mmCIF file of C-alpha atoms and ligand atoms in Angstrom:
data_model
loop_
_atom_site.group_PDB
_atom_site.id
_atom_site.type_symbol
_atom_site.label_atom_id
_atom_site.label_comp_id
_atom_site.label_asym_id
_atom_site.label_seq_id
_atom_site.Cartn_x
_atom_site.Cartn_y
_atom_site.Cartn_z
ATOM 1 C CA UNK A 1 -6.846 31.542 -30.357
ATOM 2 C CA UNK A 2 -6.269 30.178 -26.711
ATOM 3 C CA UNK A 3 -6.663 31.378 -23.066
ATOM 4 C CA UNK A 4 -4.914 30.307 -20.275
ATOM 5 C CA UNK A 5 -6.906 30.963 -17.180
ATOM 6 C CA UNK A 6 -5.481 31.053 -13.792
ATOM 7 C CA UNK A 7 -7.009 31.425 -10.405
ATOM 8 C CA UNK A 8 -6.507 31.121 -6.530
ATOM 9 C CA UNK A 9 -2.835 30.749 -6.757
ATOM 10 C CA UNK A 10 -3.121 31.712 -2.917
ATOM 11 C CA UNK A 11 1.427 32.704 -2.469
ATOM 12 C CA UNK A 12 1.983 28.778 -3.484
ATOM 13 C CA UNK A 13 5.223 28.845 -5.976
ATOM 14 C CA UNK A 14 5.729 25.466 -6.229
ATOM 15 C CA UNK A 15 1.998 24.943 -8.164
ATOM 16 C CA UNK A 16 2.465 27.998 -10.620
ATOM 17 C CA UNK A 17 5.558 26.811 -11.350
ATOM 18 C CA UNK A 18 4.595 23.869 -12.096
ATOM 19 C CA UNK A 19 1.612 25.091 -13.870
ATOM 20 C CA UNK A 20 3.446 27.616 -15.814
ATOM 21 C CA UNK A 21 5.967 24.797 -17.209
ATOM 22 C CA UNK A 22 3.154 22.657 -18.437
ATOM 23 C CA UNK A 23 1.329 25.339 -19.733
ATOM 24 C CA UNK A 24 4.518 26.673 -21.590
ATOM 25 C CA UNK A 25 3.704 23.342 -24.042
ATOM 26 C CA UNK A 26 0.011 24.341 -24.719
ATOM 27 C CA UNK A 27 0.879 27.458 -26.781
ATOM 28 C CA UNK A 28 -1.668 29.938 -25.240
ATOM 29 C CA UNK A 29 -2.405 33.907 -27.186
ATOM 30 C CA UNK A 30 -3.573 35.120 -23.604
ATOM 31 C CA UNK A 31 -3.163 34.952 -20.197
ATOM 32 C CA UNK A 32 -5.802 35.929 -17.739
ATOM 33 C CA UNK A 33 -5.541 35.528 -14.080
ATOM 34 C CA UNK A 34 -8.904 35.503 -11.567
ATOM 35 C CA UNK A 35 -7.094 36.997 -8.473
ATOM 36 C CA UNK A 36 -5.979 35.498 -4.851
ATOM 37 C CA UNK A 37 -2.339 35.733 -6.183
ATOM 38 C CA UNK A 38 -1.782 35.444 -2.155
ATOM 39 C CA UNK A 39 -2.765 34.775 1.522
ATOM 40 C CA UNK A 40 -2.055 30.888 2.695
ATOM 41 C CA UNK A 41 1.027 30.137 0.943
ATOM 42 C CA UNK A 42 4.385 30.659 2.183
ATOM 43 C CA UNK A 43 5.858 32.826 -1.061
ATOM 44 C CA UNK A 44 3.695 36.087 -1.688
ATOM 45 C CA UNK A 45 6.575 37.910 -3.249
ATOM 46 C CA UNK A 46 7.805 35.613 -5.530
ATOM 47 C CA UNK A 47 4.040 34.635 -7.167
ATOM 48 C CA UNK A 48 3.511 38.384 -6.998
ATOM 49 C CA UNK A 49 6.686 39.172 -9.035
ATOM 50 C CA UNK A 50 5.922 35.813 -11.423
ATOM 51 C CA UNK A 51 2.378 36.734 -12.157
ATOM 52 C CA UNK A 52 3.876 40.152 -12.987
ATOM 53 C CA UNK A 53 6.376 39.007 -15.097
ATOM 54 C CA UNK A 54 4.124 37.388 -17.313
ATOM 55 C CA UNK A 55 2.388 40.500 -18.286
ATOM 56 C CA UNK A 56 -1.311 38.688 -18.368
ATOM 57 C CA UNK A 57 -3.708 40.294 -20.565
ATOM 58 C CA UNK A 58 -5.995 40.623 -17.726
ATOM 59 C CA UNK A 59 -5.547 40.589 -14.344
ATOM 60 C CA UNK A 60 -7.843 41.330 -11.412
ATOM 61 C CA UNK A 61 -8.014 40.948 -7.165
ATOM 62 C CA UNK A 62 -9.232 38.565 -5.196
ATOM 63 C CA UNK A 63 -10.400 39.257 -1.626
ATOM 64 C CA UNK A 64 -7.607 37.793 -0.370
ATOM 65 C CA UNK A 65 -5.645 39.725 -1.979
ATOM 66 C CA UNK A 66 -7.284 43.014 -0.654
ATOM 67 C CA UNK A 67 -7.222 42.022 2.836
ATOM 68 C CA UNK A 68 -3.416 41.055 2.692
ATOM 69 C CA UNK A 69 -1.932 44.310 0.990
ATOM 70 C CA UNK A 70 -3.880 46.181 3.447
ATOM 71 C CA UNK A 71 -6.862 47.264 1.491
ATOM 72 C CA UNK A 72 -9.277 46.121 3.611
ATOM 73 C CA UNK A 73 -10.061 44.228 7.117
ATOM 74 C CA UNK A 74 -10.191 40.411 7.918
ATOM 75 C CA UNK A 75 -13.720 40.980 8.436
ATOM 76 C CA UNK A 76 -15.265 37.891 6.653
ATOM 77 C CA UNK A 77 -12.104 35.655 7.456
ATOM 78 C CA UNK A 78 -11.393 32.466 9.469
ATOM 79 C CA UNK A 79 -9.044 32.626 12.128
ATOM 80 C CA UNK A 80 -5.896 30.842 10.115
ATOM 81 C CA UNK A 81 -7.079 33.159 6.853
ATOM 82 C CA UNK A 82 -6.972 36.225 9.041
ATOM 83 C CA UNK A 83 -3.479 35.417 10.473
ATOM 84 C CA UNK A 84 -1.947 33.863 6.923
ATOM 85 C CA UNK A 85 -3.080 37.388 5.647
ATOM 86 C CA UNK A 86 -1.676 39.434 8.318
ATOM 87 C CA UNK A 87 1.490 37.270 7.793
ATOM 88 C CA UNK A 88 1.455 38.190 4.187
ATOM 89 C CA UNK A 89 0.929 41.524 4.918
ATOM 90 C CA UNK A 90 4.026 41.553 7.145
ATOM 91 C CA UNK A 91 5.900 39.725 4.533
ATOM 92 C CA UNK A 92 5.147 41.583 1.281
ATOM 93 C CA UNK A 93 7.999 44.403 0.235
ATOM 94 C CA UNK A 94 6.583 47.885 0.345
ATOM 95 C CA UNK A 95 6.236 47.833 -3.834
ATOM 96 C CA UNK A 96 4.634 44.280 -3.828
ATOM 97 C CA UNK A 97 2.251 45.404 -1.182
ATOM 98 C CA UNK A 98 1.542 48.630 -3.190
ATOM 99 C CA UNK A 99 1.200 46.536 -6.849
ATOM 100 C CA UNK A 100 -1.453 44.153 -5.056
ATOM 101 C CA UNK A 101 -3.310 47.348 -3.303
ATOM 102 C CA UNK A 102 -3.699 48.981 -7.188
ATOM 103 C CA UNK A 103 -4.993 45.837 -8.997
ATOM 104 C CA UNK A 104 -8.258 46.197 -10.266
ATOM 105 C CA UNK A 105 -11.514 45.489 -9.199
ATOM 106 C CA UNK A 106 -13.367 42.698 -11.481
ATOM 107 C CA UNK A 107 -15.357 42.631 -13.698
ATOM 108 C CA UNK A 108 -13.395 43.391 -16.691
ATOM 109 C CA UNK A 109 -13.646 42.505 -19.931
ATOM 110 C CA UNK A 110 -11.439 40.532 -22.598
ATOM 111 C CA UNK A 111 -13.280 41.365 -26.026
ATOM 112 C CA UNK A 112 -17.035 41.289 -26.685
ATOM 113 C CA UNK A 113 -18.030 37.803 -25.882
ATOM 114 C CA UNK A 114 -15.662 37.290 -22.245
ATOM 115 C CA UNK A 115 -15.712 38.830 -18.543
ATOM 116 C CA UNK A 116 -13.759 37.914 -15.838
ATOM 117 C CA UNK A 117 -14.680 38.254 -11.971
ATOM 118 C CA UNK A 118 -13.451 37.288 -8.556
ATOM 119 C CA UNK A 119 -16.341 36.120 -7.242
ATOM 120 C CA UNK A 120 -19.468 37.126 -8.855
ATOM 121 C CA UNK A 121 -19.823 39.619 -11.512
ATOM 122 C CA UNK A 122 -21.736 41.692 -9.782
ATOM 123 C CA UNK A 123 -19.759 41.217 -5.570
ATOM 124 C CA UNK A 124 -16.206 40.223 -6.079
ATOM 125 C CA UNK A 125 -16.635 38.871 -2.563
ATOM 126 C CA UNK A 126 -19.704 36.510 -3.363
ATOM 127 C CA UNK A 127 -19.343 32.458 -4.073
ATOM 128 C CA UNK A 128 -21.438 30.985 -6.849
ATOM 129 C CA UNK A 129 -21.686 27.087 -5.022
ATOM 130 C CA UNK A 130 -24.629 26.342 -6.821
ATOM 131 C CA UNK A 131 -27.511 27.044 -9.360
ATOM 132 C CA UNK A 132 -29.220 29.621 -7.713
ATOM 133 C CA UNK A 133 -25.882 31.181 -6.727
ATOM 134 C CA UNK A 134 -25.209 30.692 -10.888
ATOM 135 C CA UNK A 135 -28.410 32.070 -11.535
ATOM 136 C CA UNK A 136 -27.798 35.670 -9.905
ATOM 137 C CA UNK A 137 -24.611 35.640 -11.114
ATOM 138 C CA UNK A 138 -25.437 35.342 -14.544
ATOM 139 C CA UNK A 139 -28.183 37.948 -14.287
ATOM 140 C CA UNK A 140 -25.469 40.258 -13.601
ATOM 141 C CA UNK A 141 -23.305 39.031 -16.108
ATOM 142 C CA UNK A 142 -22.896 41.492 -19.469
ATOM 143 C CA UNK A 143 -21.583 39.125 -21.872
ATOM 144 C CA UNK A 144 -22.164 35.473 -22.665
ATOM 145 C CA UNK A 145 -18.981 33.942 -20.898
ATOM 146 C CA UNK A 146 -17.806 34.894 -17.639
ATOM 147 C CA UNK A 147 -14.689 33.099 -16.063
ATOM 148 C CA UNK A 148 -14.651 33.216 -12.365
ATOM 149 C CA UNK A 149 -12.865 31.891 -9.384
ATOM 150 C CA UNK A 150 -12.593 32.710 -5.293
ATOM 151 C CA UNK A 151 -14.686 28.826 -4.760
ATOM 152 C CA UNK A 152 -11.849 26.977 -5.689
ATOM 153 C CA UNK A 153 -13.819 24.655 -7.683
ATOM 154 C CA UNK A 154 -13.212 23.838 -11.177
ATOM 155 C CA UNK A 155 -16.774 23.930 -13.352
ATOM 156 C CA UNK A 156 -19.419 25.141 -15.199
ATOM 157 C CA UNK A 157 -22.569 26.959 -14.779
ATOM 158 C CA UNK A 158 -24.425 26.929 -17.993
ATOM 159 C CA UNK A 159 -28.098 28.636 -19.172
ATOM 160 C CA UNK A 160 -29.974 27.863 -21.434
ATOM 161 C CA UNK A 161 -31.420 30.945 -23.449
ATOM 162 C CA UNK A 162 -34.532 29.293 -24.578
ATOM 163 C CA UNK A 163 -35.430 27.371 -21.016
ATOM 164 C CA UNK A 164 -33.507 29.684 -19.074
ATOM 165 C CA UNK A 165 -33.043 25.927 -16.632
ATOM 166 C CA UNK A 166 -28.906 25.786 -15.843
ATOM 167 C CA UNK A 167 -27.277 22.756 -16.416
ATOM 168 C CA UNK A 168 -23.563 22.165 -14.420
ATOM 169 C CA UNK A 169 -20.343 20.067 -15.546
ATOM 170 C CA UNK A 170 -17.738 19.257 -13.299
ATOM 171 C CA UNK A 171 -14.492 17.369 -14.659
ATOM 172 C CA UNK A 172 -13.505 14.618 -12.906
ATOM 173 C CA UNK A 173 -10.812 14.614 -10.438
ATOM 174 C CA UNK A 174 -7.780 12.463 -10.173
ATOM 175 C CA UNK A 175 -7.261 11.466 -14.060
ATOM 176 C CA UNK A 176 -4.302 12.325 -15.595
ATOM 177 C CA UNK A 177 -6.943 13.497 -18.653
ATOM 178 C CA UNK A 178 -7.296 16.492 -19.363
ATOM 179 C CA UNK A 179 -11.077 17.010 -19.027
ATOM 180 C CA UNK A 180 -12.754 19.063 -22.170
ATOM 181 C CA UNK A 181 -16.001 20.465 -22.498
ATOM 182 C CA UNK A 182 -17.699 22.096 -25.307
ATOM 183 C CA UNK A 183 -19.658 25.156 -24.880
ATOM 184 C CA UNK A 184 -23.423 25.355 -26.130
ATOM 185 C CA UNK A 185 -23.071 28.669 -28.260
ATOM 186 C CA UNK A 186 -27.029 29.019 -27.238
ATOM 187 C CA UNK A 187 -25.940 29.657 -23.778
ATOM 188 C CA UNK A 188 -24.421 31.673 -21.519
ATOM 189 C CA UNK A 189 -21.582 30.388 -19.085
ATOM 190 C CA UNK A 190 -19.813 30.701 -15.720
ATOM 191 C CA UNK A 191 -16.775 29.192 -15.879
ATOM 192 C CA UNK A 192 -14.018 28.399 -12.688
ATOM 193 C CA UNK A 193 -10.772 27.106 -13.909
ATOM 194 C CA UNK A 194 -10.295 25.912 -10.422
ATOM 195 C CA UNK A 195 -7.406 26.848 -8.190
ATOM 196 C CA UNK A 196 -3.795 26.487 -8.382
ATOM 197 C CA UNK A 197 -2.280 27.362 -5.245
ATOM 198 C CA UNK A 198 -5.000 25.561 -2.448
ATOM 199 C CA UNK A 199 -7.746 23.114 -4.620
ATOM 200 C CA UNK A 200 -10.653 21.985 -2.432
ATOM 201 C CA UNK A 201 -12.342 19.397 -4.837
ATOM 202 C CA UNK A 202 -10.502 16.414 -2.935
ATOM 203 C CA UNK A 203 -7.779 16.441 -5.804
ATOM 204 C CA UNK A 204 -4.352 17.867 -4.282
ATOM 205 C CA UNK A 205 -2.920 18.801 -7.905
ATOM 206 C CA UNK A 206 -2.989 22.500 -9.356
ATOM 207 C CA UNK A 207 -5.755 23.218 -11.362
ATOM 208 C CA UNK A 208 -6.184 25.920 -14.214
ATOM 209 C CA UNK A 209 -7.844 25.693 -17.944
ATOM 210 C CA UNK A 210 -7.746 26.632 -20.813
ATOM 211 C CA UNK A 211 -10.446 28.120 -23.551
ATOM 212 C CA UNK A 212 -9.880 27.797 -27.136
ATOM 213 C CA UNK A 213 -12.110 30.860 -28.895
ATOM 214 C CA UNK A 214 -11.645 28.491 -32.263
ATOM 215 C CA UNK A 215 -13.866 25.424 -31.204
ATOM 216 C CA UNK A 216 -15.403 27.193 -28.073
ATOM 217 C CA UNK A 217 -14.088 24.721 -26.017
ATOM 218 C CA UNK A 218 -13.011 24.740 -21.844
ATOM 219 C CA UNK A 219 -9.865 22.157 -21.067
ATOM 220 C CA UNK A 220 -9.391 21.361 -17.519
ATOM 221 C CA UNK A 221 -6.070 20.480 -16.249
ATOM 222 C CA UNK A 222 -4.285 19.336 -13.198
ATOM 223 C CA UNK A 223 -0.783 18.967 -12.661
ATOM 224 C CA UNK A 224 1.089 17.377 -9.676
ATOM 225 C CA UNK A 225 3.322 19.544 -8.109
ATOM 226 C CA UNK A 226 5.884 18.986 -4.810
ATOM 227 C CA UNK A 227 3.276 19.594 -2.258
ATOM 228 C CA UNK A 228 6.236 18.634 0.977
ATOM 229 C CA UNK A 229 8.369 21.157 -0.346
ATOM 230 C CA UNK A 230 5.139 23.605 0.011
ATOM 231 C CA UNK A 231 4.304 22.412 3.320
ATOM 232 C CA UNK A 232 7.616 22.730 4.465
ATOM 233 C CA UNK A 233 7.726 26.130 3.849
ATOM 234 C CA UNK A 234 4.424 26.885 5.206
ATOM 235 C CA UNK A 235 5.491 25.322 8.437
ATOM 236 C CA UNK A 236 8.972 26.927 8.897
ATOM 237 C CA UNK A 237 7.305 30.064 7.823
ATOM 238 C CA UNK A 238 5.261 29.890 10.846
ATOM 239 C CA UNK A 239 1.709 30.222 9.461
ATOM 240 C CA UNK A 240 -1.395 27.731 10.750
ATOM 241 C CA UNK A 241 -0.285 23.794 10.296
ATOM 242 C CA UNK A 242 -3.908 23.725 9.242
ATOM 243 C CA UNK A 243 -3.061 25.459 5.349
ATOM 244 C CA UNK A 244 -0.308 22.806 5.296
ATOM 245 C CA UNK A 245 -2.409 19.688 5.759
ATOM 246 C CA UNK A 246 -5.288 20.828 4.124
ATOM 247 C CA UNK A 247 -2.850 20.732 0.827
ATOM 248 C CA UNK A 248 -2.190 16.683 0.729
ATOM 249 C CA UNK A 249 -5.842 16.577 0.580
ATOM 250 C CA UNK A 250 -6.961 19.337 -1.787
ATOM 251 C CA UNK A 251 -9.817 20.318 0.656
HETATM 252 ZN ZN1 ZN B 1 -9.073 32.078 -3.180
#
């Protein structure tokens, strides 16, 4: 049995479709996506009606996405993230707006071993950066793997039952190898797929992963996608030339 897990895809077609082709190959049982379907990227509708259409098993907000559909204010957000999400806002048709209002809150659960948050398991709004950000989080955490997003930075937090002391793995960027880790069944995990829509680990290519339940196993992928097209659009749409550039870079 596989997962594919998808995160951050921040209104940026061109990556999910991209992603979704590859991912077509990899023969996946469920789909779960981490929220930020939008805010930044220049097609909110059409990733909103995509992610739709592919009827994930679970699906949860992002705080993006609750600022942009009008749930609540800009309040923690940088100038160009405040006026991409009033732009999305704008943008959205009444029924998309009202689908990305009712998505749930995280964290929800997949079966008895697997949670999925925003942010943190117990503040969708929260980053987990580092070890003592992984620590809390895990505290909070109710089962032994929790898949998380909103840093847009692929990894993994692990504990250690015995030691309790966390250990972290980050893949390496810009290989074309997929990068695959195996989970300690002694431990419990935090694991960020990474994001598809706006990476900011200094690789520019669309990142999600995939968890195999047979051989407990994370797979971290990147795939290239046409990043001028998105910029393009971005520009011509009028939002901040900032989200544009920021995407050749992957920061
Ligand atoms: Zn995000």
């Amino acid at each position: 049995m596989r997962s594919l897990i998808l995160s951050d895809i921040h209104g940026n077609l061109e990556a999910l479709e991209a992603v979704l082709e590859q991912a077509q190959r990899e023969s996946c049982d469920h789909i779960i996506v981490l929220g930020d379907l939008i805010g930044y990227g220049a097609n909110p509708n059409e990733v909103v009606d995509r992610i739709f259409d592919l009827k994930p098993d679970l699906l949860i907000r992002g705080n993006h996405d609750k600022v942009a559909a009008g749930v609540e204010e800009p309040i923690h957000f940088n100038p160009s993230a405040a006026n991409a999400a009033l732009w999305t806002y704008n943008t959205l048709t009444p029924a998309n707006r009202q689908r990305v209002a009712n998505l749930p809150k995280g964290p929800r659960t997949l079966h008895s071993k697997i949670e999925i948050c925003h942010g943190t398991p117990y503040d969708e709004d929260v980053y987990i950066f580092d070890e003592q950000d992984a620590s809390e989080a895990l505290d909070s955490a109710s089962k032994q793997l929790c898949f998380f997003g909103h840093t847009h930075l692929p990894g993994i937090f692990s504990r250690e039952s015995k030691s309790g002391s966390i250990t972290v793995f980050v893949p390496k960027t810009n290989t074309s190898e997929p990068q695959a880790k195996i989970l300690n069944p002694l431990a419990s995990h935090l694991i960020n797929p990474g994001s598809i829509g706006q990476p900011r680990d200094g690789d520019p290519r669309a990142a999600y992963a995939i968890f195999d339940h047979v051989t407990n196993e994370v797979i971290f992928i990147r795939v290239a996608y046409p990043v001028k097209s998105t910029q393009e659009k971005i520009r011509t749409a009028g939002l901040p030339d900032s989200l544009a550039r920021r995407l050749a870079q992957g920061r």
